[in-house]
Each structure stands twice: as C-alpha cells, then as structure tokens.
Amino acid sequence: MARMTEEEAWALDDEVTRNPPNVAGIPGGFFTDRRDYMVMLDQFSAGYIKSAAEAEHKTPTQIIGELIRDKIVVSS
C-alpha cells in the first residue's frame, strides 16, 4: 500500500474539514445498537450475579433474565 505524502495528507485534511461526512441515519455498531441495554450495577449486585453465574455455569445475562422472570411471576 502506497503511503500518502505530507502534502496529500494536508489536502485530505482540508477536504474533510470543509466537507465533513454526514453520518445521520447510518446505523451504529454493536455497542451503539445495545446502548439501552447497558446499565451500571453496584458492587454487591455485580458480585452476586457473577458468583451465581459461576456457580450455575451460566452467563450473567442468563442469571439476570431468570431473576427478572421470577420477579414477574411473583408479581402476577
């Protein structure tokens, strides 16, 4: 792959500065699409979920899902 000269790099910088790319409406990546699913946990909750996942040989997501389903059943 050929390398860009310094003059070409400055010309490209000027072009992009004058005409920034329009990214509106373009879908995001993996984490952007899942931004609504990300939540912060306190240390106690994170530790509980981690230890339960290890003890039951499941993922933390599976443990959280089970906890939520149990909560829904109890409240019904």
JSON list of N, CA and C in Angstrom, two decimals:
[
{"chain": "A", "resi": 1, "resn": "MET", "atom": "N", "xyz": [0.85, -1.17, 0.00]},
{"chain": "A", "resi": 1, "resn": "MET", "atom": "CA", "xyz": [0.00, 0.00, 0.00]},
{"chain": "A", "resi": 1, "resn": "MET", "atom": "C", "xyz": [0.89, 1.23, 0.00]},
{"chain": "A", "resi": 2, "resn": "ALA", "atom": "N", "xyz": [0.63, 2.12, -0.91]},
{"chain": "A", "resi": 2, "resn": "ALA", "atom": "CA", "xyz": [1.44, 3.34, -1.03]},
{"chain": "A", "resi": 2, "resn": "ALA", "atom": "C", "xyz": [1.13, 4.28, 0.12]},
{"chain": "A", "resi": 3, "resn": "ARG", "atom": "N", "xyz": [2.15, 4.96, 0.60]},
{"chain": "A", "resi": 3, "resn": "ARG", "atom": "CA", "xyz": [1.96, 5.92, 1.68]},
{"chain": "A", "resi": 3, "resn": "ARG", "atom": "C", "xyz": [1.64, 7.29, 1.12]},
{"chain": "A", "resi": 4, "resn": "MET", "atom": "N", "xyz": [0.90, 8.04, 1.88]},
{"chain": "A", "resi": 4, "resn": "MET", "atom": "CA", "xyz": [0.49, 9.38, 1.48]},
{"chain": "A", "resi": 4, "resn": "MET", "atom": "C", "xyz": [1.62, 10.36, 1.78]},
{"chain": "A", "resi": 5, "resn": "THR", "atom": "N", "xyz": [1.82, 11.30, 0.87]},
{"chain": "A", "resi": 5, "resn": "THR", "atom": "CA", "xyz": [2.82, 12.34, 1.14]},
{"chain": "A", "resi": 5, "resn": "THR", "atom": "C", "xyz": [2.22, 13.33, 2.12]},
{"chain": "A", "resi": 6, "resn": "GLU", "atom": "N", "xyz": [3.07, 14.16, 2.69]},
{"chain": "A", "resi": 6, "resn": "GLU", "atom": "CA", "xyz": [2.57, 15.15, 3.65]},
{"chain": "A", "resi": 6, "resn": "GLU", "atom": "C", "xyz": [1.63, 16.14, 2.98]},
{"chain": "A", "resi": 7, "resn": "GLU", "atom": "N", "xyz": [1.93, 16.52, 1.75]},
{"chain": "A", "resi": 7, "resn": "GLU", "atom": "CA", "xyz": [1.05, 17.45, 1.02]},
{"chain": "A", "resi": 7, "resn": "GLU", "atom": "C", "xyz": [-0.32, 16.81, 0.77]},
{"chain": "A", "resi": 8, "resn": "GLU", "atom": "N", "xyz": [-0.32, 15.53, 0.41]},
{"chain": "A", "resi": 8, "resn": "GLU", "atom": "CA", "xyz": [-1.59, 14.84, 0.19]},
{"chain": "A", "resi": 8, "resn": "GLU", "atom": "C", "xyz": [-2.39, 14.73, 1.49]},
{"chain": "A", "resi": 9, "resn": "ALA", "atom": "N", "xyz": [-1.70, 14.49, 2.60]},
{"chain": "A", "resi": 9, "resn": "ALA", "atom": "CA", "xyz": [-2.37, 14.39, 3.89]},
{"chain": "A", "resi": 9, "resn": "ALA", "atom": "C", "xyz": [-3.01, 15.72, 4.27]},
{"chain": "A", "resi": 10, "resn": "TRP", "atom": "N", "xyz": [-2.29, 16.83, 4.06]},
{"chain": "A", "resi": 10, "resn": "TRP", "atom": "CA", "xyz": [-2.86, 18.14, 4.37]},
{"chain": "A", "resi": 10, "resn": "TRP", "atom": "C", "xyz": [-4.04, 18.45, 3.46]},
{"chain": "A", "resi": 11, "resn": "ALA", "atom": "N", "xyz": [-3.95, 18.07, 2.19]},
{"chain": "A", "resi": 11, "resn": "ALA", "atom": "CA", "xyz": [-5.06, 18.30, 1.25]},
{"chain": "A", "resi": 11, "resn": "ALA", "atom": "C", "xyz": [-6.29, 17.50, 1.68]},
{"chain": "A", "resi": 12, "resn": "LEU", "atom": "N", "xyz": [-6.09, 16.26, 2.08]},
{"chain": "A", "resi": 12, "resn": "LEU", "atom": "CA", "xyz": [-7.20, 15.44, 2.56]},
{"chain": "A", "resi": 12, "resn": "LEU", "atom": "C", "xyz": [-7.79, 16.02, 3.83]},
{"chain": "A", "resi": 13, "resn": "ASP", "atom": "N", "xyz": [-6.95, 16.48, 4.75]},
{"chain": "A", "resi": 13, "resn": "ASP", "atom": "CA", "xyz": [-7.42, 17.11, 5.98]},
{"chain": "A", "resi": 13, "resn": "ASP", "atom": "C", "xyz": [-8.28, 18.32, 5.66]},
{"chain": "A", "resi": 14, "resn": "ASP", "atom": "N", "xyz": [-7.83, 19.16, 4.73]},
{"chain": "A", "resi": 14, "resn": "ASP", "atom": "CA", "xyz": [-8.61, 20.34, 4.34]},
{"chain": "A", "resi": 14, "resn": "ASP", "atom": "C", "xyz": [-9.94, 19.94, 3.73]},
{"chain": "A", "resi": 15, "resn": "GLU", "atom": "N", "xyz": [-9.95, 18.92, 2.89]},
{"chain": "A", "resi": 15, "resn": "GLU", "atom": "CA", "xyz": [-11.18, 18.47, 2.23]},
{"chain": "A", "resi": 15, "resn": "GLU", "atom": "C", "xyz": [-12.19, 17.96, 3.26]},
{"chain": "A", "resi": 16, "resn": "VAL", "atom": "N", "xyz": [-11.73, 17.15, 4.20]},
{"chain": "A", "resi": 16, "resn": "VAL", "atom": "CA", "xyz": [-12.64, 16.60, 5.21]},
{"chain": "A", "resi": 16, "resn": "VAL", "atom": "C", "xyz": [-13.11, 17.70, 6.16]},
{"chain": "A", "resi": 17, "resn": "THR", "atom": "N", "xyz": [-12.24, 18.65, 6.46]},
{"chain": "A", "resi": 17, "resn": "THR", "atom": "CA", "xyz": [-12.64, 19.76, 7.33]},
{"chain": "A", "resi": 17, "resn": "THR", "atom": "C", "xyz": [-13.72, 20.60, 6.67]},
{"chain": "A", "resi": 18, "resn": "ARG", "atom": "N", "xyz": [-13.58, 20.87, 5.37]},
{"chain": "A", "resi": 18, "resn": "ARG", "atom": "CA", "xyz": [-14.58, 21.67, 4.65]},
{"chain": "A", "resi": 18, "resn": "ARG", "atom": "C", "xyz": [-15.86, 20.90, 4.39]},
{"chain": "A", "resi": 19, "resn": "ASN", "atom": "N", "xyz": [-15.76, 19.60, 4.21]},
{"chain": "A", "resi": 19, "resn": "ASN", "atom": "CA", "xyz": [-16.92, 18.76, 3.88]},
{"chain": "A", "resi": 19, "resn": "ASN", "atom": "C", "xyz": [-16.99, 17.56, 4.82]},
{"chain": "A", "resi": 20, "resn": "PRO", "atom": "N", "xyz": [-17.43, 17.77, 6.06]},
{"chain": "A", "resi": 20, "resn": "PRO", "atom": "CA", "xyz": [-17.47, 16.64, 6.99]},
{"chain": "A", "resi": 20, "resn": "PRO", "atom": "C", "xyz": [-18.46, 15.58, 6.52]},
{"chain": "A", "resi": 21, "resn": "PRO", "atom": "N", "xyz": [-18.16, 14.31, 6.78]},
{"chain": "A", "resi": 21, "resn": "PRO", "atom": "CA", "xyz": [-19.08, 13.25, 6.35]},
{"chain": "A", "resi": 21, "resn": "PRO", "atom": "C", "xyz": [-20.40, 13.34, 7.10]},
{"chain": "A", "resi": 22, "resn": "ASN", "atom": "N", "xyz": [-21.49, 13.04, 6.41]},
{"chain": "A", "resi": 22, "resn": "ASN", "atom": "CA", "xyz": [-22.82, 13.05, 7.01]},
{"chain": "A", "resi": 22, "resn": "ASN", "atom": "C", "xyz": [-23.13, 11.63, 7.47]},
{"chain": "A", "resi": 23, "resn": "VAL", "atom": "N", "xyz": [-23.20, 11.43, 8.77]},
{"chain": "A", "resi": 23, "resn": "VAL", "atom": "CA", "xyz": [-23.44, 10.09, 9.30]},
{"chain": "A", "resi": 23, "resn": "VAL", "atom": "C", "xyz": [-24.84, 9.96, 9.90]},
{"chain": "A", "resi": 24, "resn": "ALA", "atom": "N", "xyz": [-25.68, 10.95, 9.71]},
{"chain": "A", "resi": 24, "resn": "ALA", "atom": "CA", "xyz": [-27.04, 10.89, 10.24]},
{"chain": "A", "resi": 24, "resn": "ALA", "atom": "C", "xyz": [-27.80, 9.77, 9.54]},
{"chain": "A", "resi": 25, "resn": "GLY", "atom": "N", "xyz": [-28.49, 8.98, 10.31]},
{"chain": "A", "resi": 25, "resn": "GLY", "atom": "CA", "xyz": [-29.29, 7.91, 9.75]},
{"chain": "A", "resi": 25, "resn": "GLY", "atom": "C", "xyz": [-28.52, 6.63, 9.47]},
{"chain": "A", "resi": 26, "resn": "ILE", "atom": "N", "xyz": [-27.22, 6.65, 9.68]},
{"chain": "A", "resi": 26, "resn": "ILE", "atom": "CA", "xyz": [-26.43, 5.44, 9.47]},
{"chain": "A", "resi": 26, "resn": "ILE", "atom": "C", "xyz": [-26.46, 4.64, 10.76]},
{"chain": "A", "resi": 27, "resn": "PRO", "atom": "N", "xyz": [-26.84, 3.36, 10.69]},
{"chain": "A", "resi": 27, "resn": "PRO", "atom": "CA", "xyz": [-26.90, 2.57, 11.92]},
{"chain": "A", "resi": 27, "resn": "PRO", "atom": "C", "xyz": [-25.54, 2.46, 12.59]},
{"chain": "A", "resi": 28, "resn": "GLY", "atom": "N", "xyz": [-25.56, 2.35, 13.91]},
{"chain": "A", "resi": 28, "resn": "GLY", "atom": "CA", "xyz": [-24.33, 2.28, 14.67]},
{"chain": "A", "resi": 28, "resn": "GLY", "atom": "C", "xyz": [-23.76, 0.88, 14.70]},
{"chain": "A", "resi": 29, "resn": "GLY", "atom": "N", "xyz": [-22.73, 0.74, 15.50]},
{"chain": "A", "resi": 29, "resn": "GLY", "atom": "CA", "xyz": [-22.08, -0.55, 15.66]},
{"chain": "A", "resi": 29, "resn": "GLY", "atom": "C", "xyz": [-22.74, -1.38, 16.74]},
{"chain": "A", "resi": 30, "resn": "PHE", "atom": "N", "xyz": [-22.05, -2.43, 17.13]},
{"chain": "A", "resi": 30, "resn": "PHE", "atom": "CA", "xyz": [-22.58, -3.39, 18.10]},
{"chain": "A", "resi": 30, "resn": "PHE", "atom": "C", "xyz": [-22.98, -2.72, 19.41]},
{"chain": "A", "resi": 31, "resn": "PHE", "atom": "N", "xyz": [-22.10, -1.91, 20.00]},
{"chain": "A", "resi": 31, "resn": "PHE", "atom": "CA", "xyz": [-22.38, -1.31, 21.30]},
{"chain": "A", "resi": 31, "resn": "PHE", "atom": "C", "xyz": [-23.37, -0.15, 21.18]},
{"chain": "A", "resi": 32, "resn": "THR", "atom": "N", "xyz": [-23.34, 0.57, 20.08]},
{"chain": "A", "resi": 32, "resn": "THR", "atom": "CA", "xyz": [-24.29, 1.66, 19.89]},
{"chain": "A", "resi": 32, "resn": "THR", "atom": "C", "xyz": [-25.70, 1.12, 19.81]},
{"chain": "A", "resi": 33, "resn": "ASP", "atom": "N", "xyz": [-25.88, 0.01, 19.10]},
{"chain": "A", "resi": 33, "resn": "ASP", "atom": "CA", "xyz": [-27.21, -0.59, 18.99]},
{"chain": "A", "resi": 33, "resn": "ASP", "atom": "C", "xyz": [-27.71, -1.12, 20.32]},
{"chain": "A", "resi": 34, "resn": "ARG", "atom": "N", "xyz": [-26.82, -1.44, 21.22]},
{"chain": "A", "resi": 34, "resn": "ARG", "atom": "CA", "xyz": [-27.21, -2.04, 22.50]},
{"chain": "A", "resi": 34, "resn": "ARG", "atom": "C", "xyz": [-27.07, -1.07, 23.68]},
{"chain": "A", "resi": 35, "resn": "ARG", "atom": "N", "xyz": [-26.96, 0.21, 23.39]},
{"chain": "A", "resi": 35, "resn": "ARG", "atom": "CA", "xyz": [-26.76, 1.22, 24.43]},
{"chain": "A", "resi": 35, "resn": "ARG", "atom": "C", "xyz": [-27.86, 1.19, 25.48]},
{"chain": "A", "resi": 36, "resn": "ASP", "atom": "N", "xyz": [-29.09, 0.94, 25.07]},
{"chain": "A", "resi": 36, "resn": "ASP", "atom": "CA", "xyz": [-30.20, 0.92, 26.03]},
{"chain": "A", "resi": 36, "resn": "ASP", "atom": "C", "xyz": [-30.14, -0.26, 26.97]},
{"chain": "A", "resi": 37, "resn": "TYR", "atom": "N", "xyz": [-29.40, -1.30, 26.63]},
{"chain": "A", "resi": 37, "resn": "TYR", "atom": "CA", "xyz": [-29.31, -2.48, 27.47]},
{"chain": "A", "resi": 37, "resn": "TYR", "atom": "C", "xyz": [-28.23, -2.35, 28.54]},
{"chain": "A", "resi": 38, "resn": "MET", "atom": "N", "xyz": [-27.34, -1.39, 28.39]},
{"chain": "A", "resi": 38, "resn": "MET", "atom": "CA", "xyz": [-26.23, -1.25, 29.33]},
{"chain": "A", "resi": 38, "resn": "MET", "atom": "C", "xyz": [-26.68, -0.48, 30.57]},
{"chain": "A", "resi": 39, "resn": "VAL", "atom": "N", "xyz": [-26.46, -1.05, 31.73]},
{"chain": "A", "resi": 39, "resn": "VAL", "atom": "CA", "xyz": [-26.78, -0.40, 32.99]},
{"chain": "A", "resi": 39, "resn": "VAL", "atom": "C", "xyz": [-25.61, -0.59, 33.95]},
{"chain": "A", "resi": 40, "resn": "MET", "atom": "N", "xyz": [-25.51, 0.29, 34.90]},
{"chain": "A", "resi": 40, "resn": "MET", "atom": "CA", "xyz": [-24.46, 0.18, 35.90]},
{"chain": "A", "resi": 40, "resn": "MET", "atom": "C", "xyz": [-25.04, -0.52, 37.13]},
{"chain": "A", "resi": 41, "resn": "LEU", "atom": "N", "xyz": [-24.25, -1.39, 37.72]},
{"chain": "A", "resi": 41, "resn": "LEU", "atom": "CA", "xyz": [-24.66, -2.10, 38.92]},
{"chain": "A", "resi": 41, "resn": "LEU", "atom": "C", "xyz": [-23.77, -1.69, 40.08]},
{"chain": "A", "resi": 42, "resn": "ASP", "atom": "N", "xyz": [-24.33, -1.76, 41.28]},
{"chain": "A", "resi": 42, "resn": "ASP", "atom": "CA", "xyz": [-23.49, -1.55, 42.45]},
{"chain": "A", "resi": 42, "resn": "ASP", "atom": "C", "xyz": [-22.63, -2.80, 42.65]},
{"chain": "A", "resi": 43, "resn": "GLN", "atom": "N", "xyz": [-21.62, -2.69, 43.48]},
{"chain": "A", "resi": 43, "resn": "GLN", "atom": "CA", "xyz": [-20.67, -3.79, 43.68]},
{"chain": "A", "resi": 43, "resn": "GLN", "atom": "C", "xyz": [-21.34, -5.05, 44.22]},
{"chain": "A", "resi": 44, "resn": "PHE", "atom": "N", "xyz": [-22.29, -4.89, 45.13]},
{"chain": "A", "resi": 44, "resn": "PHE", "atom": "CA", "xyz": [-22.97, -6.04, 45.70]},
{"chain": "A", "resi": 44, "resn": "PHE", "atom": "C", "xyz": [-23.74, -6.82, 44.64]},
{"chain": "A", "resi": 45, "resn": "SER", "atom": "N", "xyz": [-24.52, -6.10, 43.82]},
{"chain": "A", "resi": 45, "resn": "SER", "atom": "CA", "xyz": [-25.31, -6.75, 42.77]},
{"chain": "A", "resi": 45, "resn": "SER", "atom": "C", "xyz": [-24.42, -7.42, 41.74]},
{"chain": "A", "resi": 46, "resn": "ALA", "atom": "N", "xyz": [-23.37, -6.73, 41.33]},
{"chain": "A", "resi": 46, "resn": "ALA", "atom": "CA", "xyz": [-22.44, -7.30, 40.35]},
{"chain": "A", "resi": 46, "resn": "ALA", "atom": "C", "xyz": [-21.78, -8.55, 40.90]},
{"chain": "A", "resi": 47, "resn": "GLY", "atom": "N", "xyz": [-21.38, -8.51, 42.16]},
{"chain": "A", "resi": 47, "resn": "GLY", "atom": "CA", "xyz": [-20.75, -9.67, 42.79]},
{"chain": "A", "resi": 47, "resn": "GLY", "atom": "C", "xyz": [-21.70, -10.85, 42.88]},
{"chain": "A", "resi": 48, "resn": "TYR", "atom": "N", "xyz": [-22.96, -10.57, 43.24]},
{"chain": "A", "resi": 48, "resn": "TYR", "atom": "CA", "xyz": [-23.96, -11.63, 43.33]},
{"chain": "A", "resi": 48, "resn": "TYR", "atom": "C", "xyz": [-24.18, -12.29, 41.97]},
{"chain": "A", "resi": 49, "resn": "ILE", "atom": "N", "xyz": [-24.37, -11.47, 40.95]},
{"chain": "A", "resi": 49, "resn": "ILE", "atom": "CA", "xyz": [-24.62, -12.01, 39.61]},
{"chain": "A", "resi": 49, "resn": "ILE", "atom": "C", "xyz": [-23.42, -12.81, 39.12]},
{"chain": "A", "resi": 50, "resn": "LYS", "atom": "N", "xyz": [-22.23, -12.30, 39.37]},
{"chain": "A", "resi": 50, "resn": "LYS", "atom": "CA", "xyz": [-21.03, -13.01, 38.93]},
{"chain": "A", "resi": 50, "resn": "LYS", "atom": "C", "xyz": [-20.87, -14.35, 39.64]},
{"chain": "A", "resi": 51, "resn": "SER", "atom": "N", "xyz": [-21.06, -14.36, 40.95]},
{"chain": "A", "resi": 51, "resn": "SER", "atom": "CA", "xyz": [-20.90, -15.61, 41.69]},
{"chain": "A", "resi": 51, "resn": "SER", "atom": "C", "xyz": [-22.01, -16.61, 41.35]},
{"chain": "A", "resi": 52, "resn": "ALA", "atom": "N", "xyz": [-23.24, -16.13, 41.15]},
{"chain": "A", "resi": 52, "resn": "ALA", "atom": "CA", "xyz": [-24.33, -17.02, 40.74]},
{"chain": "A", "resi": 52, "resn": "ALA", "atom": "C", "xyz": [-24.06, -17.61, 39.37]},
{"chain": "A", "resi": 53, "resn": "ALA", "atom": "N", "xyz": [-23.56, -16.79, 38.46]},
{"chain": "A", "resi": 53, "resn": "ALA", "atom": "CA", "xyz": [-23.25, -17.27, 37.11]},
{"chain": "A", "resi": 53, "resn": "ALA", "atom": "C", "xyz": [-22.17, -18.35, 37.14]},
{"chain": "A", "resi": 54, "resn": "GLU", "atom": "N", "xyz": [-21.14, -18.12, 37.95]},
{"chain": "A", "resi": 54, "resn": "GLU", "atom": "CA", "xyz": [-20.06, -19.12, 38.05]},
{"chain": "A", "resi": 54, "resn": "GLU", "atom": "C", "xyz": [-20.56, -20.40, 38.70]},
{"chain": "A", "resi": 55, "resn": "ALA", "atom": "N", "xyz": [-21.37, -20.28, 39.74]},
{"chain": "A", "resi": 55, "resn": "ALA", "atom": "CA", "xyz": [-21.86, -21.46, 40.47]},
{"chain": "A", "resi": 55, "resn": "ALA", "atom": "C", "xyz": [-22.79, -22.30, 39.61]},
{"chain": "A", "resi": 56, "resn": "GLU", "atom": "N", "xyz": [-23.59, -21.64, 38.77]},
{"chain": "A", "resi": 56, "resn": "GLU", "atom": "CA", "xyz": [-24.58, -22.36, 37.97]},
{"chain": "A", "resi": 56, "resn": "GLU", "atom": "C", "xyz": [-24.11, -22.61, 36.54]},
{"chain": "A", "resi": 57, "resn": "HIS", "atom": "N", "xyz": [-22.88, -22.22, 36.24]},
{"chain": "A", "resi": 57, "resn": "HIS", "atom": "CA", "xyz": [-22.30, -22.39, 34.90]},
{"chain": "A", "resi": 57, "resn": "HIS", "atom": "C", "xyz": [-23.18, -21.75, 33.83]},
{"chain": "A", "resi": 58, "resn": "LYS", "atom": "N", "xyz": [-23.57, -20.52, 34.10]},
{"chain": "A", "resi": 58, "resn": "LYS", "atom": "CA", "xyz": [-24.39, -19.74, 33.18]},
{"chain": "A", "resi": 58, "resn": "LYS", "atom": "C", "xyz": [-23.73, -18.39, 32.96]},
{"chain": "A", "resi": 59, "resn": "THR", "atom": "N", "xyz": [-24.26, -17.65, 32.01]},
{"chain": "A", "resi": 59, "resn": "THR", "atom": "CA", "xyz": [-23.75, -16.30, 31.78]},
{"chain": "A", "resi": 59, "resn": "THR", "atom": "C", "xyz": [-24.49, -15.33, 32.71]},
{"chain": "A", "resi": 60, "resn": "PRO", "atom": "N", "xyz": [-23.88, -14.18, 33.00]},
{"chain": "A", "resi": 60, "resn": "PRO", "atom": "CA", "xyz": [-24.59, -13.18, 33.80]},
{"chain": "A", "resi": 60, "resn": "PRO", "atom": "C", "xyz": [-25.93, -12.77, 33.17]},
{"chain": "A", "resi": 61, "resn": "THR", "atom": "N", "xyz": [-25.99, -12.74, 31.85]},
{"chain": "A", "resi": 61, "resn": "THR", "atom": "CA", "xyz": [-27.24, -12.40, 31.18]},
{"chain": "A", "resi": 61, "resn": "THR", "atom": "C", "xyz": [-28.33, -13.42, 31.49]},
{"chain": "A", "resi": 62, "resn": "GLN", "atom": "N", "xyz": [-27.96, -14.68, 31.52]},
{"chain": "A", "resi": 62, "resn": "GLN", "atom": "CA", "xyz": [-28.95, -15.71, 31.85]},
{"chain": "A", "resi": 62, "resn": "GLN", "atom": "C", "xyz": [-29.44, -15.56, 33.29]},
{"chain": "A", "resi": 63, "resn": "ILE", "atom": "N", "xyz": [-28.53, -15.26, 34.21]},
{"chain": "A", "resi": 63, "resn": "ILE", "atom": "CA", "xyz": [-28.91, -15.07, 35.62]},
{"chain": "A", "resi": 63, "resn": "ILE", "atom": "C", "xyz": [-29.86, -13.88, 35.74]},
{"chain": "A", "resi": 64, "resn": "ILE", "atom": "N", "xyz": [-29.54, -12.77, 35.10]},
{"chain": "A", "resi": 64, "resn": "ILE", "atom": "CA", "xyz": [-30.40, -11.59, 35.17]},
{"chain": "A", "resi": 64, "resn": "ILE", "atom": "C", "xyz": [-31.78, -11.90, 34.58]},
{"chain": "A", "resi": 65, "resn": "GLY", "atom": "N", "xyz": [-31.79, -12.60, 33.45]},
{"chain": "A", "resi": 65, "resn": "GLY", "atom": "CA", "xyz": [-33.07, -12.97, 32.84]},
{"chain": "A", "resi": 65, "resn": "GLY", "atom": "C", "xyz": [-33.92, -13.81, 33.76]},
{"chain": "A", "resi": 66, "resn": "GLU", "atom": "N", "xyz": [-33.31, -14.78, 34.43]},
{"chain": "A", "resi": 66, "resn": "GLU", "atom": "CA", "xyz": [-34.04, -15.63, 35.37]},
{"chain": "A", "resi": 66, "resn": "GLU", "atom": "C", "xyz": [-34.59, -14.81, 36.53]},
{"chain": "A", "resi": 67, "resn": "LEU", "atom": "N", "xyz": [-33.79, -13.90, 37.06]},
{"chain": "A", "resi": 67, "resn": "LEU", "atom": "CA", "xyz": [-34.24, -13.06, 38.17]},
{"chain": "A", "resi": 67, "resn": "LEU", "atom": "C", "xyz": [-35.44, -12.21, 37.76]},
{"chain": "A", "resi": 68, "resn": "ILE", "atom": "N", "xyz": [-35.38, -11.67, 36.57]},
{"chain": "A", "resi": 68, "resn": "ILE", "atom": "CA", "xyz": [-36.48, -10.83, 36.10]},
{"chain": "A", "resi": 68, "resn": "ILE", "atom": "C", "xyz": [-37.74, -11.66, 35.88]},
{"chain": "A", "resi": 69, "resn": "ARG", "atom": "N", "xyz": [-37.59, -12.83, 35.26]},
{"chain": "A", "resi": 69, "resn": "ARG", "atom": "CA", "xyz": [-38.76, -13.69, 35.03]},
{"chain": "A", "resi": 69, "resn": "ARG", "atom": "C", "xyz": [-39.38, -14.13, 36.35]},
{"chain": "A", "resi": 70, "resn": "ASP", "atom": "N", "xyz": [-38.54, -14.45, 37.35]},
{"chain": "A", "resi": 70, "resn": "ASP", "atom": "CA", "xyz": [-39.06, -14.83, 38.67]},
{"chain": "A", "resi": 70, "resn": "ASP", "atom": "C", "xyz": [-39.83, -13.68, 39.30]},
{"chain": "A", "resi": 71, "resn": "LYS", "atom": "N", "xyz": [-39.30, -12.46, 39.16]},
{"chain": "A", "resi": 71, "resn": "LYS", "atom": "CA", "xyz": [-39.95, -11.28, 39.71]},
{"chain": "A", "resi": 71, "resn": "LYS", "atom": "C", "xyz": [-41.31, -11.06, 39.05]},
{"chain": "A", "resi": 72, "resn": "ILE", "atom": "N", "xyz": [-41.38, -11.26, 37.73]},
{"chain": "A", "resi": 72, "resn": "ILE", "atom": "CA", "xyz": [-42.64, -11.08, 37.01]},
{"chain": "A", "resi": 72, "resn": "ILE", "atom": "C", "xyz": [-43.66, -12.12, 37.46]},
{"chain": "A", "resi": 73, "resn": "VAL", "atom": "N", "xyz": [-43.24, -13.36, 37.64]},
{"chain": "A", "resi": 73, "resn": "VAL", "atom": "CA", "xyz": [-44.16, -14.42, 38.08]},
{"chain": "A", "resi": 73, "resn": "VAL", "atom": "C", "xyz": [-44.70, -14.12, 39.46]},
{"chain": "A", "resi": 74, "resn": "VAL", "atom": "N", "xyz": [-43.84, -13.67, 40.36]},
{"chain": "A", "resi": 74, "resn": "VAL", "atom": "CA", "xyz": [-44.27, -13.36, 41.72]},
{"chain": "A", "resi": 74, "resn": "VAL", "atom": "C", "xyz": [-45.26, -12.20, 41.74]},
{"chain": "A", "resi": 75, "resn": "SER", "atom": "N", "xyz": [-45.03, -11.21, 40.89]},
{"chain": "A", "resi": 75, "resn": "SER", "atom": "CA", "xyz": [-45.92, -10.02, 40.92]},
{"chain": "A", "resi": 75, "resn": "SER", "atom": "C", "xyz": [-47.21, -10.26, 40.16]},
{"chain": "A", "resi": 76, "resn": "SER", "atom": "N", "xyz": [-47.34, -11.34, 39.42]},
{"chain": "A", "resi": 76, "resn": "SER", "atom": "CA", "xyz": [-48.56, -11.62, 38.64]},
{"chain": "A", "resi": 76, "resn": "SER", "atom": "C", "xyz": [-49.66, -12.18, 39.50]}
]
